[in-house]
Tab-separated table of C-alpha atoms in Angstrom:
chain	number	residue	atom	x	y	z
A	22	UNK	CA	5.032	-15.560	-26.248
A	23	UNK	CA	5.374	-12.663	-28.239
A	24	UNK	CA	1.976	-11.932	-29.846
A	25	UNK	CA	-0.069	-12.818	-26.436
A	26	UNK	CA	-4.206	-11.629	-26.713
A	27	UNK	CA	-3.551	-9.808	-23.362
A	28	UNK	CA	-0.710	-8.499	-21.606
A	29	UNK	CA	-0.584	-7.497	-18.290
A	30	UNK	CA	2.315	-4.909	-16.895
A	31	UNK	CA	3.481	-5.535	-13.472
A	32	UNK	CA	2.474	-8.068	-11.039
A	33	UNK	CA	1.565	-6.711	-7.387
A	34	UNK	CA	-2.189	-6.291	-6.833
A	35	UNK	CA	-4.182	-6.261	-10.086
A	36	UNK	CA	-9.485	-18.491	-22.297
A	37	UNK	CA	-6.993	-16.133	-23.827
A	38	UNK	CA	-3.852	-16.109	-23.789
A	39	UNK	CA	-1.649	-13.638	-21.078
A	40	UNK	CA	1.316	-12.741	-20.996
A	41	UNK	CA	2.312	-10.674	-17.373
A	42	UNK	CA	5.519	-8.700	-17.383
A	43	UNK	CA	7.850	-7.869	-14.193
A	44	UNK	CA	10.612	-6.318	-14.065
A	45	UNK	CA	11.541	-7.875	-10.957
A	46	UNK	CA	12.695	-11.390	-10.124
A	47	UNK	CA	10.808	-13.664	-7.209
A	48	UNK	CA	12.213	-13.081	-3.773
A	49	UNK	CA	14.625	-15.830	-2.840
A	50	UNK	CA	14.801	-17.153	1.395
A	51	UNK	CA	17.994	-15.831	2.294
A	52	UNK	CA	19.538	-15.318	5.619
A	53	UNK	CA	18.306	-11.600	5.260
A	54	UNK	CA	14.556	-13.032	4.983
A	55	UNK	CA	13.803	-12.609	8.836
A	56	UNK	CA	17.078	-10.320	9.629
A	57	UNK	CA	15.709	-6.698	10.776
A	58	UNK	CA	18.807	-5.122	10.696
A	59	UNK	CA	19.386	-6.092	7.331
A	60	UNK	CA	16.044	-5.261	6.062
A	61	UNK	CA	15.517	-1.885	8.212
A	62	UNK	CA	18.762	-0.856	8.407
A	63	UNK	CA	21.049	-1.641	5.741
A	64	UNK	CA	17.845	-1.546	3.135
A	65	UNK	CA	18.551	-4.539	1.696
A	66	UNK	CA	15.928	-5.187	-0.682
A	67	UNK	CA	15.260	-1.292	-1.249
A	68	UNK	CA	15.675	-0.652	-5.405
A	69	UNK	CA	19.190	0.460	-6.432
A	70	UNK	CA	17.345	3.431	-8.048
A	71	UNK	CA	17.276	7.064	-7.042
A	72	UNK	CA	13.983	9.675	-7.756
A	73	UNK	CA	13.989	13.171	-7.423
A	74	UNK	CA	12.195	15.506	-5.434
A	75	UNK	CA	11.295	18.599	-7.519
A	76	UNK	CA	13.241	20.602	-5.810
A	77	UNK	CA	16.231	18.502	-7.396
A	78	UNK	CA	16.896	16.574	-4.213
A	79	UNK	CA	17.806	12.795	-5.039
A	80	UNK	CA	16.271	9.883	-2.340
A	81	UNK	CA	16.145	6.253	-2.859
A	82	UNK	CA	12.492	5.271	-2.828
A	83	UNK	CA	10.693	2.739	-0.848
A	84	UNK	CA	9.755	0.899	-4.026
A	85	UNK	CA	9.887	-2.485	-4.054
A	86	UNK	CA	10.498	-4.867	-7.672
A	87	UNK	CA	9.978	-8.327	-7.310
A	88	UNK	CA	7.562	-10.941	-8.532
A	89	UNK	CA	4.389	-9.618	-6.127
A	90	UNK	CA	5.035	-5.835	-6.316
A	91	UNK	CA	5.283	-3.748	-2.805
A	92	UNK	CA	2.666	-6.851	-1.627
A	93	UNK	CA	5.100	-8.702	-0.926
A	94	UNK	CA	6.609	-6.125	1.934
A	95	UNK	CA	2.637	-5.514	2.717
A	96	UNK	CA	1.364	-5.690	5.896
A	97	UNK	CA	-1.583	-7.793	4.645
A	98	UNK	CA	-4.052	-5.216	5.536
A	99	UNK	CA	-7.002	-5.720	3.725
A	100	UNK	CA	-9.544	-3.241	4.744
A	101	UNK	CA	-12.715	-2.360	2.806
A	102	UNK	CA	-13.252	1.329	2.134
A	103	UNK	CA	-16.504	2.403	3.529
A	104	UNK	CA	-19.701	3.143	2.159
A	105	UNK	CA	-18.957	6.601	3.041
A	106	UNK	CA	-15.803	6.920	0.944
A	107	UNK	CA	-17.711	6.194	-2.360
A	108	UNK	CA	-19.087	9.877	-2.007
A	109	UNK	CA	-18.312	13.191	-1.806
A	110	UNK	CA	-17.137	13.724	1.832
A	111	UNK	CA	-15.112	17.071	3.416
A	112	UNK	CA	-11.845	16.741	5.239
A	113	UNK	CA	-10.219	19.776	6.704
A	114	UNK	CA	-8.158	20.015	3.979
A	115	UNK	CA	-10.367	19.592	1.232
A	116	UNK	CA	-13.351	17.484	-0.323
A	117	UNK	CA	-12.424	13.788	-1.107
A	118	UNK	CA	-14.476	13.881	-4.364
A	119	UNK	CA	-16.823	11.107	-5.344
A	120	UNK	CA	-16.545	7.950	-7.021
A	121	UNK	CA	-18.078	7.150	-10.286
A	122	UNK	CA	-20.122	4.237	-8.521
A	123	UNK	CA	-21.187	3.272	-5.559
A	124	UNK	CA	-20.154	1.005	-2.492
A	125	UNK	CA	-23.248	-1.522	-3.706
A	126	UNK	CA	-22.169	-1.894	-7.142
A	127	UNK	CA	-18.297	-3.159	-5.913
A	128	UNK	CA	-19.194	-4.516	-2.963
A	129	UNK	CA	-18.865	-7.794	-5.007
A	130	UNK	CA	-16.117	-7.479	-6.026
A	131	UNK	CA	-14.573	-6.763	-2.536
A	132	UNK	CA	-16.030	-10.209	-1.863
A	133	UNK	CA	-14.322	-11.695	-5.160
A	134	UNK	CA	-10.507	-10.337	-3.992
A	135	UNK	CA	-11.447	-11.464	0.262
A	136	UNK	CA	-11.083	-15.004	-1.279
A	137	UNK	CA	-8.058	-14.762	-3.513
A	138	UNK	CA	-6.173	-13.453	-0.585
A	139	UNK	CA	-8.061	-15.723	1.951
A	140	UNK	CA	-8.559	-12.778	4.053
A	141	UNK	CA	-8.864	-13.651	7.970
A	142	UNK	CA	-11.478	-11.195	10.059
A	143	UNK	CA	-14.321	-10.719	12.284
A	144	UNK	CA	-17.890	-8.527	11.366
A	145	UNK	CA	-19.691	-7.347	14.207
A	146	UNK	CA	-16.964	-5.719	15.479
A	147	UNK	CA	-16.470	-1.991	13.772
A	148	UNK	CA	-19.539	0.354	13.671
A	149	UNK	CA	-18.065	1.823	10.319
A	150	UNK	CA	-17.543	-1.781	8.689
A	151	UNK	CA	-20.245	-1.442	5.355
A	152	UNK	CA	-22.308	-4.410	4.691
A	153	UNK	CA	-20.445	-7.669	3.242
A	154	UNK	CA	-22.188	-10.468	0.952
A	155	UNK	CA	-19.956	-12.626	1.742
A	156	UNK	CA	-18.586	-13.520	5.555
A	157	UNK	CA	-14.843	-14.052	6.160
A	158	UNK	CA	-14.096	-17.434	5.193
A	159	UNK	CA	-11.583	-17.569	8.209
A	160	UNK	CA	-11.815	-16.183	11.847
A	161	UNK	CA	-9.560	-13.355	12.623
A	162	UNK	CA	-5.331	-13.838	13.369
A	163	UNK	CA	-5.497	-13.896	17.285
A	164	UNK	CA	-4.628	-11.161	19.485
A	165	UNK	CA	-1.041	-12.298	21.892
A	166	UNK	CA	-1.485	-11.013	25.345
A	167	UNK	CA	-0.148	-7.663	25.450
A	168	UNK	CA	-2.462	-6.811	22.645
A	169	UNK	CA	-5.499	-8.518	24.397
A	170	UNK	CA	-4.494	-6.131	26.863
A	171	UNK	CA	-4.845	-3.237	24.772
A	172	UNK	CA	-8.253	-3.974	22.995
A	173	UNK	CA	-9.649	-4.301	26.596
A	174	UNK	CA	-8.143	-0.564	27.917
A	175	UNK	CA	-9.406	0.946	24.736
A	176	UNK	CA	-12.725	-1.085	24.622
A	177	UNK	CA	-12.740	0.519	28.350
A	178	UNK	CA	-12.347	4.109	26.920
A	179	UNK	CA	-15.720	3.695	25.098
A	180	UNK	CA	-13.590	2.703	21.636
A	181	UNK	CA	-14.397	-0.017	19.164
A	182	UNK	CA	-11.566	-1.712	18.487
A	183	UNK	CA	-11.700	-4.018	16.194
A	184	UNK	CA	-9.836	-7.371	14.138
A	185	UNK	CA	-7.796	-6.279	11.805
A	186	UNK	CA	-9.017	-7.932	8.116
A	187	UNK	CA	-5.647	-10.061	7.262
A	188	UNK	CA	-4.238	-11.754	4.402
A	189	UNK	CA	-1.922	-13.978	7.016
A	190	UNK	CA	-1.833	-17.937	7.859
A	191	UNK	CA	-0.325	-17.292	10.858
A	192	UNK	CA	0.323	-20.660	11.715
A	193	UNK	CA	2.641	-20.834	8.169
A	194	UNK	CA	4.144	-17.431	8.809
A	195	UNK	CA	5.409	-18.260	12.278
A	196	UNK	CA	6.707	-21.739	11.538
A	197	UNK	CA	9.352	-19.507	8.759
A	198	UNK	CA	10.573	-17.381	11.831
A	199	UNK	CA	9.517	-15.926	14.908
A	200	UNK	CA	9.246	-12.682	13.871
A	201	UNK	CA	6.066	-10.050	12.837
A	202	UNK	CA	5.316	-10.070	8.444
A	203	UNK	CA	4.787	-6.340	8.293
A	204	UNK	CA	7.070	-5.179	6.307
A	205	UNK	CA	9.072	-8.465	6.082
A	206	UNK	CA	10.023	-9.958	2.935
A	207	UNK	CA	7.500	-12.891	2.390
A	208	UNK	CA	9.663	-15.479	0.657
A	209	UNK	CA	6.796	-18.463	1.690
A	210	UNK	CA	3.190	-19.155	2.153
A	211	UNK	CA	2.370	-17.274	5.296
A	212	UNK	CA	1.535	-13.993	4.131
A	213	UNK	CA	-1.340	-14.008	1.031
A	214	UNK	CA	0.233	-11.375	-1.577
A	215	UNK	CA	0.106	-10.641	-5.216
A	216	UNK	CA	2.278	-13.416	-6.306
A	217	UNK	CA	0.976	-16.283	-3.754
A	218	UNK	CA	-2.420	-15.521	-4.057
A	219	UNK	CA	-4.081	-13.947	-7.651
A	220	UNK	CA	-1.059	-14.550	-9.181
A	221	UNK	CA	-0.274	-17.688	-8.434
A	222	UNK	CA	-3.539	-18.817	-9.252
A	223	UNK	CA	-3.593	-17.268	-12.565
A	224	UNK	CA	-0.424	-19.131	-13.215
A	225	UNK	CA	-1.896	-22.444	-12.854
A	226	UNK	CA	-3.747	-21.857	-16.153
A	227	UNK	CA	-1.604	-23.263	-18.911
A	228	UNK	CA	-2.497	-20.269	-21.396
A	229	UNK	CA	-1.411	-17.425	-18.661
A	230	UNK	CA	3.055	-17.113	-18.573
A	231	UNK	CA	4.722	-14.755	-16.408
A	232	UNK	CA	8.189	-13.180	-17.269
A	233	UNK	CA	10.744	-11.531	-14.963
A	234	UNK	CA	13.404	-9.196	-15.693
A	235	UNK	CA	11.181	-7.159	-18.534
A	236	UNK	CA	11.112	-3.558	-17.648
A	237	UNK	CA	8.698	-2.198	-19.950
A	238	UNK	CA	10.391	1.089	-21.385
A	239	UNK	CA	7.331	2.258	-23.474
A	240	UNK	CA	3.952	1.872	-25.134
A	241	UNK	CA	3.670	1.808	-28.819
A	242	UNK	CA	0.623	3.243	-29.875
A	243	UNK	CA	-1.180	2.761	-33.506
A	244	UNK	CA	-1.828	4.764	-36.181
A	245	UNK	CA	-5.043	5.875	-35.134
A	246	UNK	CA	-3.897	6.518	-31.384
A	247	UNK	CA	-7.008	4.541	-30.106
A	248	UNK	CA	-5.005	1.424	-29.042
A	249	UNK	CA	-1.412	0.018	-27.865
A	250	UNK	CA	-0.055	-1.256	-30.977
A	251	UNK	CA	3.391	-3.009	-29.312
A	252	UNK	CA	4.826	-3.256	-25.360
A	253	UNK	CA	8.818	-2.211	-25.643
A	254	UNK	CA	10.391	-3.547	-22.680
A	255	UNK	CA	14.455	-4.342	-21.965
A	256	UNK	CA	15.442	-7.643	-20.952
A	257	UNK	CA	19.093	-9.127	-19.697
A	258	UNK	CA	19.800	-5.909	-21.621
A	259	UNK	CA	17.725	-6.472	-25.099
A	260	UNK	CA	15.029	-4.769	-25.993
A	261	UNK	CA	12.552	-6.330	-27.053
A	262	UNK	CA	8.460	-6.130	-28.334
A	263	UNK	CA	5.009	-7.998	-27.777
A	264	UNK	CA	1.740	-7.289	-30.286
A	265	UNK	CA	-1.286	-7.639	-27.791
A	266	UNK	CA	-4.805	-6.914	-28.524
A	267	UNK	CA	-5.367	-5.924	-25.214
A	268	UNK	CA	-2.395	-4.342	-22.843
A	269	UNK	CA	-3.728	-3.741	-19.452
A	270	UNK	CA	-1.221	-1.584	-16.993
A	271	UNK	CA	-0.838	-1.952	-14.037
A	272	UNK	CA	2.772	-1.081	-12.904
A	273	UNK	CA	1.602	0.924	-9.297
A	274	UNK	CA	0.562	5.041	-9.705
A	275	UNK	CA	4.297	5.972	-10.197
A	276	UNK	CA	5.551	3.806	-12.958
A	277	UNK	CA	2.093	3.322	-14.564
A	278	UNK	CA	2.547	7.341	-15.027
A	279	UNK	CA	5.964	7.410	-15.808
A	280	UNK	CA	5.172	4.191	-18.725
A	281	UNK	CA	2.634	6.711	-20.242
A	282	UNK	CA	4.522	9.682	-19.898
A	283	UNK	CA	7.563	8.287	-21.803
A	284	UNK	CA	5.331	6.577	-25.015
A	285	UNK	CA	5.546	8.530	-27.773
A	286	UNK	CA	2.708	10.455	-28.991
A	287	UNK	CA	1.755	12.702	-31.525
A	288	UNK	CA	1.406	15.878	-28.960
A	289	UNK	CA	4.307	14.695	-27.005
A	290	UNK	CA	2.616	14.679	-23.845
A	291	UNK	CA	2.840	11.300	-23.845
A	292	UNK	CA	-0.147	8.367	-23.993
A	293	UNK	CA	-3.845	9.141	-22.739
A	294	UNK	CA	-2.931	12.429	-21.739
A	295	UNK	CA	-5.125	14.920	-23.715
A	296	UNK	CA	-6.704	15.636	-20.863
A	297	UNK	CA	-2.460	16.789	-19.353
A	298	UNK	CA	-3.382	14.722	-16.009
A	299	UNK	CA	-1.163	11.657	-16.129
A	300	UNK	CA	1.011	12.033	-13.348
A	301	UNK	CA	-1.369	14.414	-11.508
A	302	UNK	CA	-3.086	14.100	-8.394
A	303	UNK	CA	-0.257	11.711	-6.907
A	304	UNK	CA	-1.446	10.481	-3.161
A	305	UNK	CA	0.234	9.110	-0.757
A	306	UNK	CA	-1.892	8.890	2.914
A	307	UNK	CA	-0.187	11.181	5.758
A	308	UNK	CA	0.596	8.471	8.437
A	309	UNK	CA	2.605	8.639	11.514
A	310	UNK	CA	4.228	6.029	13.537
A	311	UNK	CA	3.319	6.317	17.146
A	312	UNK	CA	4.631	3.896	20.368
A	313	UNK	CA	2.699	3.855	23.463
A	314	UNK	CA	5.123	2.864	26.262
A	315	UNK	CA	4.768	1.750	29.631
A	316	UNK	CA	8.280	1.600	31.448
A	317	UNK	CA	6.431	-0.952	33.960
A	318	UNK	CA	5.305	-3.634	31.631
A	319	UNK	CA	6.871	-5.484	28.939
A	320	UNK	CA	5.141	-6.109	25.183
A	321	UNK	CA	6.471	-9.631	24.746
A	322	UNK	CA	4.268	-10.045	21.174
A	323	UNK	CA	6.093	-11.556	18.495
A	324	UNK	CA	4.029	-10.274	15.602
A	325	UNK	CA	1.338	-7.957	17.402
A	326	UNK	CA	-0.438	-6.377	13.988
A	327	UNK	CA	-4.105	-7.552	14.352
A	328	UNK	CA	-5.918	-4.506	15.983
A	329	UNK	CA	-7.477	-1.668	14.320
A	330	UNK	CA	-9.377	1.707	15.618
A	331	UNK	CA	-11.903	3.564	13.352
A	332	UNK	CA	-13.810	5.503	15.784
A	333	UNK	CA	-12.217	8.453	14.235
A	334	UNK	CA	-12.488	7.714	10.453
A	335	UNK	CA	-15.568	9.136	9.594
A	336	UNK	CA	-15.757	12.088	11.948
A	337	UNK	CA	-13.658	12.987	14.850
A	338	UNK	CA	-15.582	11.548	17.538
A	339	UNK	CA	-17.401	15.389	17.919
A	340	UNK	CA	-19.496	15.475	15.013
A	341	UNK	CA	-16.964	16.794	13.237
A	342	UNK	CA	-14.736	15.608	10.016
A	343	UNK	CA	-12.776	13.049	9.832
A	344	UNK	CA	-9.089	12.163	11.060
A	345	UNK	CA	-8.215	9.105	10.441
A	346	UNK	CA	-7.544	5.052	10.763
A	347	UNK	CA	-5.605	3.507	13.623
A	348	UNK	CA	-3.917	-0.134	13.600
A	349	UNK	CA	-0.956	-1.720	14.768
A	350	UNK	CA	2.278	-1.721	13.026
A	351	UNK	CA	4.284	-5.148	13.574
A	352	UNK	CA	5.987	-5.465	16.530
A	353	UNK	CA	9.552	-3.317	16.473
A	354	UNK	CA	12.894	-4.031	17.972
A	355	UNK	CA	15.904	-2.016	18.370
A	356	UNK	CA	16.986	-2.225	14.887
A	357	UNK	CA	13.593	-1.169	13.328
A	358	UNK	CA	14.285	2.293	15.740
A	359	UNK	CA	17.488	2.385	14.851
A	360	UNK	CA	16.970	2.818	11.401
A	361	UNK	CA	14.969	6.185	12.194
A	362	UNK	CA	16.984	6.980	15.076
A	363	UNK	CA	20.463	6.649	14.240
A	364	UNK	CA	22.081	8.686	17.495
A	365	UNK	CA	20.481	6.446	20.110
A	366	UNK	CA	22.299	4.205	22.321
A	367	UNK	CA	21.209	0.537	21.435
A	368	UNK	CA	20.677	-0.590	24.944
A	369	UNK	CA	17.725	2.651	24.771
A	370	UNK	CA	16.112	1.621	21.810
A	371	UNK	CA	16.263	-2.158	22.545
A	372	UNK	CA	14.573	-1.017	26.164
A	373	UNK	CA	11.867	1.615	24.563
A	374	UNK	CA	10.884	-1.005	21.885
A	375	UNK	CA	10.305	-3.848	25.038
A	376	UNK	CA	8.053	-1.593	26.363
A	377	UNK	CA	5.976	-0.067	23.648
A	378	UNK	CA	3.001	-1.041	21.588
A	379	UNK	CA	3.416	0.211	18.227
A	380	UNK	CA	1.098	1.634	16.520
A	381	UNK	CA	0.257	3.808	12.633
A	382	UNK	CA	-1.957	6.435	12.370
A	383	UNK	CA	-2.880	6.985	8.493
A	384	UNK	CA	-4.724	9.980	7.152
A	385	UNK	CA	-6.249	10.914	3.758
A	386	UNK	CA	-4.448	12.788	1.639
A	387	UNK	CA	-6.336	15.022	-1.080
A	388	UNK	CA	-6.028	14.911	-4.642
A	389	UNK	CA	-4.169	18.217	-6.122
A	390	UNK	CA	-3.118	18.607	-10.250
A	391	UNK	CA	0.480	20.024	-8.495
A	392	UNK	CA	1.140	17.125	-6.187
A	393	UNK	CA	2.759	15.096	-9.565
A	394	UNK	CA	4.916	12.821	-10.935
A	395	UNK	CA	6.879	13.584	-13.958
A	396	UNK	CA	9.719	12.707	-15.891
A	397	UNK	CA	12.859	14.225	-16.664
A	398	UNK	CA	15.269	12.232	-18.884
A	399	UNK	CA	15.899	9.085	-17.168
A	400	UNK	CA	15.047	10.465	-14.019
A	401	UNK	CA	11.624	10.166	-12.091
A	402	UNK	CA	10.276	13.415	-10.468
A	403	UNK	CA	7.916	13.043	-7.181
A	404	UNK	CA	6.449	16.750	-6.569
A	405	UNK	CA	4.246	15.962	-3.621
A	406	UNK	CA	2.101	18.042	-2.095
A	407	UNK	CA	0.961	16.974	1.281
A	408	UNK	CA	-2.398	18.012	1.479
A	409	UNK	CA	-5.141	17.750	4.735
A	410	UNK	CA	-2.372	17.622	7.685
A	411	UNK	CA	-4.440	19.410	10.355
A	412	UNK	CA	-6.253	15.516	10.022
A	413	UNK	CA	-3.243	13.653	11.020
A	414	UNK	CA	-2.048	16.494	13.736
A	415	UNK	CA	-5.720	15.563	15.368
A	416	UNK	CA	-5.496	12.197	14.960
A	417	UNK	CA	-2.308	12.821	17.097
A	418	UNK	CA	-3.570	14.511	19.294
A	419	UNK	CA	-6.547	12.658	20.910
A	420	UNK	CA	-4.449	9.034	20.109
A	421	UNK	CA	-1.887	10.163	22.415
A	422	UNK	CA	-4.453	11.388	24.827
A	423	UNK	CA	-5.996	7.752	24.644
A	424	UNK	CA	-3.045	5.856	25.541
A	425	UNK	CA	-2.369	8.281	28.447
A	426	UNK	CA	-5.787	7.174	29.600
A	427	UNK	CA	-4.958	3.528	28.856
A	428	UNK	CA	-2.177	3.964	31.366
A	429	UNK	CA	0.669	4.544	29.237
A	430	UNK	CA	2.557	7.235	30.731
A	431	UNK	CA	5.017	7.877	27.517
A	432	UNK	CA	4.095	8.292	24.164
A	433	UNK	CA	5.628	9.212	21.128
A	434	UNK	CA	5.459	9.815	17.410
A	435	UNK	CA	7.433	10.581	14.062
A	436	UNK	CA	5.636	10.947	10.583
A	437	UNK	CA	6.930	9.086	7.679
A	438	UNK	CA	8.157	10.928	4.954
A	439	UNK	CA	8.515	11.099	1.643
A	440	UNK	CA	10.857	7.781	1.192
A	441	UNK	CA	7.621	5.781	1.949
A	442	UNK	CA	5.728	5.782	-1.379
A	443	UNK	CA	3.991	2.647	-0.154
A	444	UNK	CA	0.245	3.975	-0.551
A	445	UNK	CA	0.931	5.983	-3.703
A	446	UNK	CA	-2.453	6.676	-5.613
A	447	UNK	CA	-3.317	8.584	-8.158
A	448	UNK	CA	-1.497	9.902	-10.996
A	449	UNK	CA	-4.091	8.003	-13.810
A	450	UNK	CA	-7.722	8.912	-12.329
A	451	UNK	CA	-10.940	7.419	-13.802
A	452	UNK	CA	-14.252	9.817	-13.816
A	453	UNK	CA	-17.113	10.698	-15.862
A	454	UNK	CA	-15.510	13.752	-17.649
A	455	UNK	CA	-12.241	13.089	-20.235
A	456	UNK	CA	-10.797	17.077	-19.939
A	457	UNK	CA	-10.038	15.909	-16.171
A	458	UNK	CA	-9.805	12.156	-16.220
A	459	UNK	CA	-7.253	10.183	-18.425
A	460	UNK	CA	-9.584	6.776	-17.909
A	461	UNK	CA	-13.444	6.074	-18.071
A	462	UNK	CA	-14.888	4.341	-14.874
A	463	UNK	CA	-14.018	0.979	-16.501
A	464	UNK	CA	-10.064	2.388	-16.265
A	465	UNK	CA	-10.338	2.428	-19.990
């Protein structure tokens, strides 16, 4: 297909004819599928690509290609933002600035995308939840024991724990392996991602083709720079060209950047970037890992991830701004510490991960024009800028102090760092006003 009406670049969350792009392949089952050293440990499936820090220091990224984007590694989370986060609202590090519309007016589309991924979940349960138009089609994933346990100590601490929202037939998941899906390859029909859920619907439509392998290298622009003229991607080493009338891209916050950033144009600043804010404002939430453990009692859960806390998201529980969101991370072994904690004994880690519920505290992080991504040569450049940290040190704070109430005599945490570009935002904002936004509220 290679003058398609629309094409579509990249295939992880986002009549005519279509032609989608991916520069991946689709994930094969392989004996690594449900191995956690392999995946953890040895990085399996991380790219074979190195960015740079600013600074000049090289890391390999924890950015994933394949048919389904990072979805596919996803923890099937699929919370609504609040009414709240629509507007204006002050963290201690900054303002979150405004949307250009309201909660109301995508409200349904939230309901649209809750039935693509056939999103499992409870209302009723979270003070914060905003209103829905449409009811979960399916009840939440269950709770297993230990985490049962957990709702009920924290439900007795005067919290609202609550289901997490869940793109997840557990029933299909567990059948593949005994193991948790957060951040497990999903090779099957248990966990609802890009590819087995929008995309694979799209695909059923005769006039919509997908191919893999295309790593779109630029944007060709025409003559009058209003629209993409030609998509110049390499495949099995060719480069080659499509003629859209429409291009749509949607390639994640770092790549979509780094796309623009490397099309010619005639100030060569690269595509839609008048404005010099491509690649600006990159985001990433500041999130921490945190185990509760209790030496006394095992966690015997095999996937544990359905539990979420937001008594803390839209203040601190004082009256005063906001920290954070709190849900479970799957369940960890040994090799899933290991991987952080490479000095430990095994027999430790093995013992500490029996005993702890484990658990990710994420925090907003702020948009800033210096916290960028940029492009040097054939190198990508990640300058972020952490912003609103005094959020995620609170959040730490009175979490631990919670699960020392809940009877959990040993807790730790570790913030993730900058390998973990999982939440990346940014980089290509929409707004009202074209001398700070490179797209119009329709991302136009």
């Amino acid at each position: 297909m290679t003058n398609p009406d629309i094409v579509i670049i990249g295939s992880g969350i986002g009549g005519a004819t279509i032609l989608m792009l991916e520069r991946g392949e689709k994930l094969p089952t392989t004996p690594h599928t449900r191995d956690t050293r392999a995946i953890f440990v040895d990085g399996h499936y991380r790219p074979k690509e190195m960015w740079r820090e600013a600074g000049g220091a090289a890391f390999n990224p924890g950015n994933y290609y394949y048919v389904g984007g990072n979805s596919k590694f996803y923890g099937a989370v699929l919370i609504r933002y609040r009414r709240q986060d629509f507007s204006a609202m002050e963290h201690y590090g900054g303002v979150s600035p405004a949307w250009p519309f309201s909660y109301e007016e995508f409200e349904p589309w939230y309901s649209k995308a809750e039935q693509l991924f056939r999103v499992r979940g409870a209302l009723g349960e979270d003070p914060t939840e905003p209103f829905h138009s449409i009811p979960y089609a399916f009840g939440p994933v269950p709770d297993e024991p230990p985490i049962a346990r957990a709702r009920a100590e924290l439900k007795g601490l005067g919290l609202h724990p609550a289901s997490l929202p869940l793109g997840v037939d557990i029933d299909a998941w567990l059948k593949d392996g005994k193991t948790g899906w957060d951040a497990f390859p999903n090779t099957g029909a248990g966990k609802v991602d890009a590819q087995t859920g929008p995309l694979a619907a799209a695909l059923a439509d005769r006039n919509v083709e997908l191919e893999t392998g295309a790593h779109v290298e630029y944007l060709e622009a025409s003559s009058d720079v209003r629209t993409i003229a030609a998509v110049h991607y390499r495949q099995n080493g060719t480069l080659k060209k499509v003629t859209p009338k429409l291009v749509i891209l949607s390639a994640g916050a770092v790549n979509s950047a780094v796309i623009l950033l490397r099309s010619p144009s005639p100030d060569g600043k690269g595509l839609a970037n008048r404005s010099d804010q491509v690649g600006r404002n990159f985001m990433n939430h500041n999130s921490s890992a945190m185990l509760a453990i209790d030496p006394r009692r095992r966690n015997t859960s095999v996937y544990q991830k359905t539990l979420m806390l937001n008594d803390y998201y839209l203040s601190d529980g004082k009256g005063g701004k906001p920290l954070g969101n709190v849900q479970l991370l799957g369940k960890i072994d040994g090799h899933i510490l290991r991987a952080n904690v490479r000095l430990a004994p095994k027999f430790a880690l093995d013992f500490m991960a029996g005993h702890a519920v484990d658990w990710y505290l994420m925090c907003e992080d702020l948009p800033d024009p210096e916290s960028r991504i940029m492009v040097d040569g054939k190198d990508i450049v990640m300058q972020w800028r952490r912003s609103n940290m005094q959020s995620l040190d609170g959040l730490t704070k009175v979490m631990r102090e919670n699960f020392r109430a809940c009877g959990y005599p040993i807790v730790l945490s570790r913030p993730f760092d900058k390998r973990t570009p999982s939440h990346q935002c940014g980089t290509v904002k929409m707004g009202d006003d074209p001398a700070t936004s490179p797209l119009d509220p329709f991302c136009r």
